Amino acid sequence: MVAMGGGPETPQRSTGDGEGSRDLLLAVLPWPESEPQHTIAKIKEDFPNLDVHYVQDYLNKADRGKTNVPEELYKRAKYLATLSWLPPTPDVVPDLKFIQFFSAGSNHVANHPIYTDSKIPLTTASGIHGPQIAEWVIMMDLVHSHKYIDLYEDQKKKEWSQPRGFGVRDAVGKTVGVLGYGSIGRQVARVAKAMGSNVIAFTASPRRTPESKKDNGFIVPGTGDPDGSIPSAWYSGLDKESLHEFLKQRVDLLVLSVPLTKETTHFIAADEFAILEESNPHGTFIANISRGGIINQPDLIKALETKQIRGAALDVTDPEPLPKDDPLWDAPNVLITPHISGSSVAYADRAFQVLHENLRRDRDGVPLCNLIDRKRGY
């Protein structure tokens, strides 16, 4: 477990004067430098031999990564902090020690030569998204279960209709199934457990020992499930038989928080919706905060139309942006947001704290936090 904060640091001391004796941290990011300035100042204090050069990338997602970064900067860089921008090829960054991505996943750069043809260590900002995304998940479930949309429509029409709000099932005793028990899933579990729900977890590989259930990644203090004690049961596997055993547990809220890989593409499709319908007469509500491709979207629309599931909250779709003529917009009992569940005013600062931790680890010769396994894809 890696938490924010901590005790005093042993600074890296300068070994000489002039640019040649100083390392360069190049940050190419879409946030104004003022947002993470507090943590950047701490990095400079702990690493006085480190120059930090900040280049603001485009804020618009469609243009991210297109920023013109001077070649002399990335050729000299020892560390790179980025969301989307990358140097063209590995050979132009001969001194790069690691790249810190400010995203939870890396599928957006999986075809880049630096990913496919280099051994430059790549790390993610996994761990910083839990608080805000968990709030989004719980908010969407409550909006749906408490029939808030209908009640708000009545408010706009100045109608006082109490029956519209009847029939609410509160969270106590519900089963929340977290498909992908990483930092986000663990914070969803923490909040759900506090509301009286039962939590079950699904992971790619088995977690049979207390040590294997621990979260060894970056954790925002006071959040998550560091020791993995919240789930009442654990399930695992990337095969459909294992997934189906998990889905048969009468899941009321199914949270999708797995990375998009070859194995997880269309992981939830017609067969899975049928199992959810059969196992839970109350209906399952699905919240997808991972990637749109995890769900077979036409099958999802059919499941909503035929009431195989109670509803769905989607912060991600396939494709993105969702075209205006896509039938998903008009599917019943669906709530759609434009991939913003991870947004927070604390996002950039928290991501720089992950970078700060990895700079310490690189200095101390210990394994990096949130290191991407290129073979697994995350």
GROMACS .gro file of N, CA and C in nm, residues 197-289:
model
  279
  197SER      N    1  -2.467  -0.262   0.241
  197SER     CA    2  -2.472  -0.362   0.134
  197SER      C    3  -2.367  -0.471   0.155
  198ASN      N    4  -2.393  -0.586   0.095
  198ASN     CA    5  -2.298  -0.695   0.090
  198ASN      C    6  -2.215  -0.681  -0.037
  199VAL      N    7  -2.085  -0.696  -0.028
  199VAL     CA    8  -1.996  -0.678  -0.142
  199VAL      C    9  -1.929  -0.810  -0.178
  200ILE      N   10  -1.929  -0.843  -0.307
  200ILE     CA   11  -1.851  -0.955  -0.357
  200ILE      C   12  -1.758  -0.902  -0.466
  201ALA      N   13  -1.641  -0.965  -0.478
  201ALA     CA   14  -1.537  -0.914  -0.568
  201ALA      C   15  -1.500  -1.018  -0.673
  202PHE      N   16  -1.463  -0.966  -0.791
  202PHE     CA   17  -1.415  -1.052  -0.900
  202PHE      C   18  -1.282  -0.997  -0.950
  203THR      N   19  -1.182  -1.083  -0.958
  203THR     CA   20  -1.050  -1.043  -1.006
  203THR      C   21  -1.003  -1.142  -1.114
  204ALA      N   22  -0.907  -1.098  -1.193
  204ALA     CA   23  -0.857  -1.183  -1.301
  204ALA      C   24  -0.789  -1.308  -1.247
  205SER      N   25  -0.708  -1.290  -1.143
  205SER     CA   26  -0.636  -1.402  -1.084
  205SER      C   27  -0.688  -1.429  -0.943
  206PRO      N   28  -0.673  -1.551  -0.894
  206PRO     CA   29  -0.725  -1.586  -0.761
  206PRO      C   30  -0.658  -1.506  -0.650
  207ARG      N   31  -0.733  -1.474  -0.547
  207ARG     CA   32  -0.681  -1.406  -0.428
  207ARG      C   33  -0.720  -1.490  -0.306
  208ARG      N   34  -0.646  -1.596  -0.283
  208ARG     CA   35  -0.685  -1.693  -0.180
  208ARG      C   36  -0.621  -1.665  -0.044
  209THR      N   37  -0.514  -1.585  -0.042
  209THR     CA   38  -0.446  -1.559   0.084
  209THR      C   39  -0.467  -1.413   0.126
  210PRO      N   40  -0.457  -1.385   0.256
  210PRO     CA   41  -0.470  -1.245   0.302
  210PRO      C   42  -0.371  -1.152   0.232
  211GLU      N   43  -0.250  -1.199   0.209
  211GLU     CA   44  -0.149  -1.114   0.143
  211GLU      C   45  -0.190  -1.080   0.000
  212SER      N   46  -0.246  -1.177  -0.071
  212SER     CA   47  -0.284  -1.155  -0.211
  212SER      C   48  -0.403  -1.061  -0.225
  213LYS      N   49  -0.480  -1.044  -0.118
  213LYS     CA   50  -0.597  -0.958  -0.122
  213LYS      C   51  -0.564  -0.812  -0.093
  214LYS      N   52  -0.441  -0.784  -0.054
  214LYS     CA   53  -0.402  -0.648  -0.021
  214LYS      C   54  -0.388  -0.562  -0.146
  215ASP      N   55  -0.410  -0.433  -0.128
  215ASP     CA   56  -0.389  -0.335  -0.236
  215ASP      C   57  -0.247  -0.280  -0.221
  216ASN      N   58  -0.161  -0.314  -0.314
  216ASN     CA   59  -0.022  -0.270  -0.309
  216ASN      C   60   0.004  -0.147  -0.395
  217GLY      N   61  -0.102  -0.087  -0.446
  217GLY     CA   62  -0.087   0.031  -0.530
  217GLY      C   63  -0.097   0.159  -0.450
  218PHE      N   64  -0.125   0.267  -0.521
  218PHE     CA   65  -0.136   0.399  -0.460
  218PHE      C   66  -0.276   0.418  -0.402
  219ILE      N   67  -0.284   0.462  -0.278
  219ILE     CA   68  -0.413   0.476  -0.211
  219ILE      C   69  -0.428   0.616  -0.152
  220VAL      N   70  -0.539   0.680  -0.182
  220VAL     CA   71  -0.572   0.807  -0.117
  220VAL      C   72  -0.608   0.775   0.028
  221PRO      N   73  -0.544   0.838   0.125
  221PRO     CA   74  -0.569   0.805   0.266
  221PRO      C   75  -0.717   0.811   0.303
  222GLY      N   76  -0.759   0.714   0.383
  222GLY     CA   77  -0.897   0.711   0.429
  222GLY      C   78  -0.994   0.655   0.328
  223THR      N   79  -0.943   0.596   0.219
  223THR     CA   80  -1.031   0.542   0.116
  223THR      C   81  -0.995   0.397   0.087
  224GLY      N   82  -1.079   0.333   0.009
  224GLY     CA   83  -1.048   0.201  -0.042
  224GLY      C   84  -1.059   0.089   0.060
  225ASP      N   85  -0.997  -0.022   0.026
  225ASP     CA   86  -0.997  -0.142   0.108
  225ASP      C   87  -0.855  -0.198   0.107
  226PRO      N   88  -0.764  -0.134   0.182
  226PRO     CA   89  -0.621  -0.169   0.174
  226PRO      C   90  -0.589  -0.315   0.198
  227ASP      N   91  -0.659  -0.378   0.293
  227ASP     CA   92  -0.626  -0.517   0.324
  227ASP      C   93  -0.722  -0.617   0.260
  228GLY      N   94  -0.817  -0.569   0.181
  228GLY     CA   95  -0.907  -0.660   0.111
  228GLY      C   96  -1.003  -0.734   0.202
  229SER      N   97  -1.046  -0.670   0.310
  229SER     CA   98  -1.132  -0.736   0.408
  229SER      C   99  -1.281  -0.715   0.384
  230ILE      N  100  -1.318  -0.627   0.293
  230ILE     CA  101  -1.460  -0.593   0.276
  230ILE      C  102  -1.541  -0.701   0.206
  231PRO      N  103  -1.496  -0.759   0.094
  231PRO     CA  104  -1.581  -0.857   0.024
  231PRO      C  105  -1.613  -0.979   0.111
  232SER      N  106  -1.737  -1.023   0.103
  232SER     CA  107  -1.777  -1.146   0.173
  232SER      C  108  -1.735  -1.269   0.094
  233ALA      N  109  -1.709  -1.250  -0.036
  233ALA     CA  110  -1.665  -1.360  -0.121
  233ALA      C  111  -1.584  -1.305  -0.237
  234TRP      N  112  -1.490  -1.385  -0.283
  234TRP     CA  113  -1.405  -1.349  -0.397
  234TRP      C  114  -1.422  -1.451  -0.508
  235TYR      N  115  -1.428  -1.403  -0.631
  235TYR     CA  116  -1.435  -1.488  -0.750
  235TYR      C  117  -1.324  -1.443  -0.844
  236SER      N  118  -1.284  -1.532  -0.935
  236SER     CA  119  -1.174  -1.494  -1.023
  236SER      C  120  -1.176  -1.575  -1.151
  237GLY      N  121  -1.102  -1.523  -1.251
  237GLY     CA  122  -1.086  -1.592  -1.379
  237GLY      C  123  -1.122  -1.503  -1.495
  238LEU      N  124  -1.068  -1.536  -1.611
  238LEU     CA  125  -1.102  -1.463  -1.734
  238LEU      C  126  -1.185  -1.549  -1.829
  239ASP      N  127  -1.226  -1.665  -1.780
  239ASP     CA  128  -1.312  -1.753  -1.860
  239ASP      C  129  -1.458  -1.725  -1.826
  240LYS      N  130  -1.546  -1.757  -1.919
  240LYS     CA  131  -1.687  -1.727  -1.901
  240LYS      C  132  -1.751  -1.809  -1.789
  241GLU      N  133  -1.703  -1.929  -1.767
  241GLU     CA  134  -1.759  -2.012  -1.659
  241GLU      C  135  -1.738  -1.944  -1.523
  242SER      N  136  -1.619  -1.891  -1.501
  242SER     CA  137  -1.591  -1.822  -1.374
  242SER      C  138  -1.673  -1.695  -1.362
  243LEU      N  139  -1.682  -1.620  -1.472
  243LEU     CA  140  -1.761  -1.498  -1.472
  243LEU      C  141  -1.908  -1.529  -1.440
  244HIS      N  142  -1.960  -1.635  -1.500
  244HIS     CA  143  -2.101  -1.668  -1.481
  244HIS      C  144  -2.130  -1.709  -1.337
  245GLU      N  145  -2.036  -1.777  -1.273
  245GLU     CA  146  -2.055  -1.813  -1.132
  245GLU      C  147  -2.068  -1.687  -1.046
  246PHE      N  148  -1.990  -1.587  -1.079
  246PHE     CA  149  -1.996  -1.458  -1.009
  246PHE      C  150  -2.130  -1.389  -1.031
  247LEU      N  151  -2.176  -1.389  -1.156
  247LEU     CA  152  -2.299  -1.318  -1.190
  247LEU      C  153  -2.424  -1.389  -1.137
  248LYS      N  154  -2.412  -1.513  -1.098
  248LYS     CA  155  -2.527  -1.588  -1.046
  248LYS      C  156  -2.559  -1.555  -0.900
  249GLN      N  157  -2.480  -1.465  -0.839
  249GLN     CA  158  -2.493  -1.439  -0.695
  249GLN      C  159  -2.598  -1.333  -0.661
  250ARG      N  160  -2.700  -1.324  -0.742
  250ARG     CA  161  -2.812  -1.231  -0.719
  250ARG      C  162  -2.761  -1.088  -0.699
  251VAL      N  163  -2.686  -1.040  -0.796
  251VAL     CA  164  -2.621  -0.909  -0.788
  251VAL      C  165  -2.724  -0.798  -0.813
  252ASP      N  166  -2.732  -0.703  -0.721
  252ASP     CA  167  -2.823  -0.589  -0.737
  252ASP      C  168  -2.756  -0.473  -0.810
  253LEU      N  169  -2.630  -0.448  -0.777
  253LEU     CA  170  -2.553  -0.344  -0.845
  253LEU      C  171  -2.424  -0.408  -0.896
  254LEU      N  172  -2.408  -0.410  -1.027
  254LEU     CA  173  -2.287  -0.466  -1.089
  254LEU      C  174  -2.200  -0.352  -1.138
  255VAL      N  175  -2.081  -0.340  -1.081
  255VAL     CA  176  -1.988  -0.231  -1.114
  255VAL      C  177  -1.877  -0.287  -1.201
  256LEU      N  178  -1.862  -0.231  -1.320
  256LEU     CA  179  -1.760  -0.275  -1.413
  256LEU      C  180  -1.639  -0.182  -1.403
  257SER      N  181  -1.528  -0.235  -1.353
  257SER     CA  182  -1.408  -0.152  -1.335
  257SER      C  183  -1.283  -0.232  -1.374
  258VAL      N  184  -1.294  -0.303  -1.485
  258VAL     CA  185  -1.181  -0.380  -1.536
  258VAL      C  186  -1.118  -0.307  -1.654
  259PRO      N  187  -0.988  -0.329  -1.679
  259PRO     CA  188  -0.925  -0.268  -1.797
  259PRO      C  189  -0.975  -0.335  -1.924
  260LEU      N  190  -0.972  -0.263  -2.034
  260LEU     CA  191  -1.013  -0.319  -2.163
  260LEU      C  192  -0.895  -0.392  -2.225
  261THR      N  193  -0.906  -0.523  -2.235
  261THR     CA  194  -0.804  -0.606  -2.297
  261THR      C  195  -0.873  -0.699  -2.397
  262LYS      N  196  -0.796  -0.781  -2.463
  262LYS     CA  197  -0.853  -0.879  -2.556
  262LYS      C  198  -0.950  -0.972  -2.483
  263GLU      N  199  -0.913  -1.008  -2.359
  263GLU     CA  200  -0.996  -1.101  -2.283
  263GLU      C  201  -1.124  -1.037  -2.231
  264THR      N  202  -1.121  -0.907  -2.203
  264THR     CA  203  -1.239  -0.843  -2.142
  264THR      C  204  -1.328  -0.772  -2.243
  265THR      N  205  -1.290  -0.769  -2.370
  265THR     CA  206  -1.374  -0.708  -2.472
  265THR      C  207  -1.506  -0.786  -2.483
  266HIS      N  208  -1.617  -0.716  -2.472
  266HIS     CA  209  -1.752  -0.776  -2.473
  266HIS      C  210  -1.764  -0.886  -2.367
  267PHE      N  211  -1.703  -0.862  -2.252
  267PHE     CA  212  -1.709  -0.955  -2.139
  267PHE      C  213  -1.853  -0.971  -2.092
  268ILE      N  214  -1.930  -0.864  -2.103
  268ILE     CA  215  -2.071  -0.866  -2.065
  268ILE      C  216  -2.155  -0.854  -2.192
  269ALA      N  217  -2.227  -0.962  -2.225
  269ALA     CA  218  -2.306  -0.966  -2.349
  269ALA      C  219  -2.436  -1.043  -2.322
  270ALA      N  220  -2.499  -1.093  -2.427
  270ALA     CA  221  -2.633  -1.152  -2.416
  270ALA      C  222  -2.640  -1.263  -2.312
  271ASP      N  223  -2.544  -1.354  -2.311
  271ASP     CA  224  -2.547  -1.465  -2.215
  271ASP      C  225  -2.541  -1.414  -2.071
  272GLU      N  226  -2.460  -1.312  -2.050
  272GLU     CA  227  -2.443  -1.257  -1.915
  272GLU      C  228  -2.570  -1.184  -1.868
  273PHE      N  229  -2.634  -1.113  -1.960
  273PHE     CA  230  -2.759  -1.045  -1.924
  273PHE      C  231  -2.867  -1.148  -1.887
  274ALA      N  232  -2.868  -1.260  -1.959
  274ALA     CA  233  -2.965  -1.366  -1.929
  274ALA      C  234  -2.942  -1.424  -1.790
  275ILE      N  235  -2.816  -1.442  -1.753
  275ILE     CA  236  -2.784  -1.496  -1.621
  275ILE      C  237  -2.825  -1.397  -1.512
  276LEU      N  238  -2.799  -1.269  -1.534
  276LEU     CA  239  -2.838  -1.168  -1.435
  276LEU      C  240  -2.990  -1.167  -1.416
  277GLU      N  241  -3.063  -1.177  -1.525
  277GLU     CA  242  -3.209  -1.177  -1.516
  277GLU      C  243  -3.260  -1.298  -1.438
  278GLU      N  244  -3.203  -1.415  -1.466
  278GLU     CA  245  -3.248  -1.538  -1.402
  278GLU      C  246  -3.214  -1.540  -1.253
  279SER      N  247  -3.099  -1.480  -1.217
  279SER     CA  248  -3.052  -1.492  -1.078
  279SER      C  249  -3.111  -1.387  -0.985
  280ASN      N  250  -3.163  -1.277  -1.040
  280ASN     CA  251  -3.213  -1.169  -0.954
  280ASN      C  252  -3.349  -1.119  -1.002
  281PRO      N  253  -3.456  -1.160  -0.935
  281PRO     CA  254  -3.590  -1.116  -0.976
  281PRO      C  255  -3.613  -0.967  -0.960
  282HIS      N  256  -3.533  -0.902  -0.873
  282HIS     CA  257  -3.547  -0.757  -0.856
  282HIS      C  258  -3.482  -0.679  -0.971
  283GLY      N  259  -3.394  -0.743  -1.043
  283GLY     CA  260  -3.325  -0.677  -1.153
  283GLY      C  261  -3.191  -0.619  -1.112
  284THR      N  262  -3.093  -0.632  -1.198
  284THR     CA  263  -2.958  -0.580  -1.173
  284THR      C  264  -2.941  -0.443  -1.236
  285PHE      N  265  -2.879  -0.353  -1.164
  285PHE     CA  266  -2.841  -0.222  -1.218
  285PHE      C  267  -2.691  -0.227  -1.248
  286ILE      N  268  -2.651  -0.188  -1.367
  286ILE     CA  269  -2.512  -0.196  -1.410
  286ILE      C  270  -2.452  -0.057  -1.418
  287ALA      N  271  -2.335  -0.040  -1.359
  287ALA     CA  272  -2.261   0.086  -1.370
  287ALA      C  273  -2.127   0.056  -1.436
  288ASN      N  274  -2.103   0.116  -1.552
  288ASN     CA  275  -1.978   0.094  -1.625
  288ASN      C  276  -1.893   0.220  -1.623
  289ILE      N  277  -1.779   0.212  -1.554
  289ILE     CA  278  -1.687   0.326  -1.547
  289ILE      C  279  -1.550   0.288  -1.605
   0.00000   0.00000   0.00000
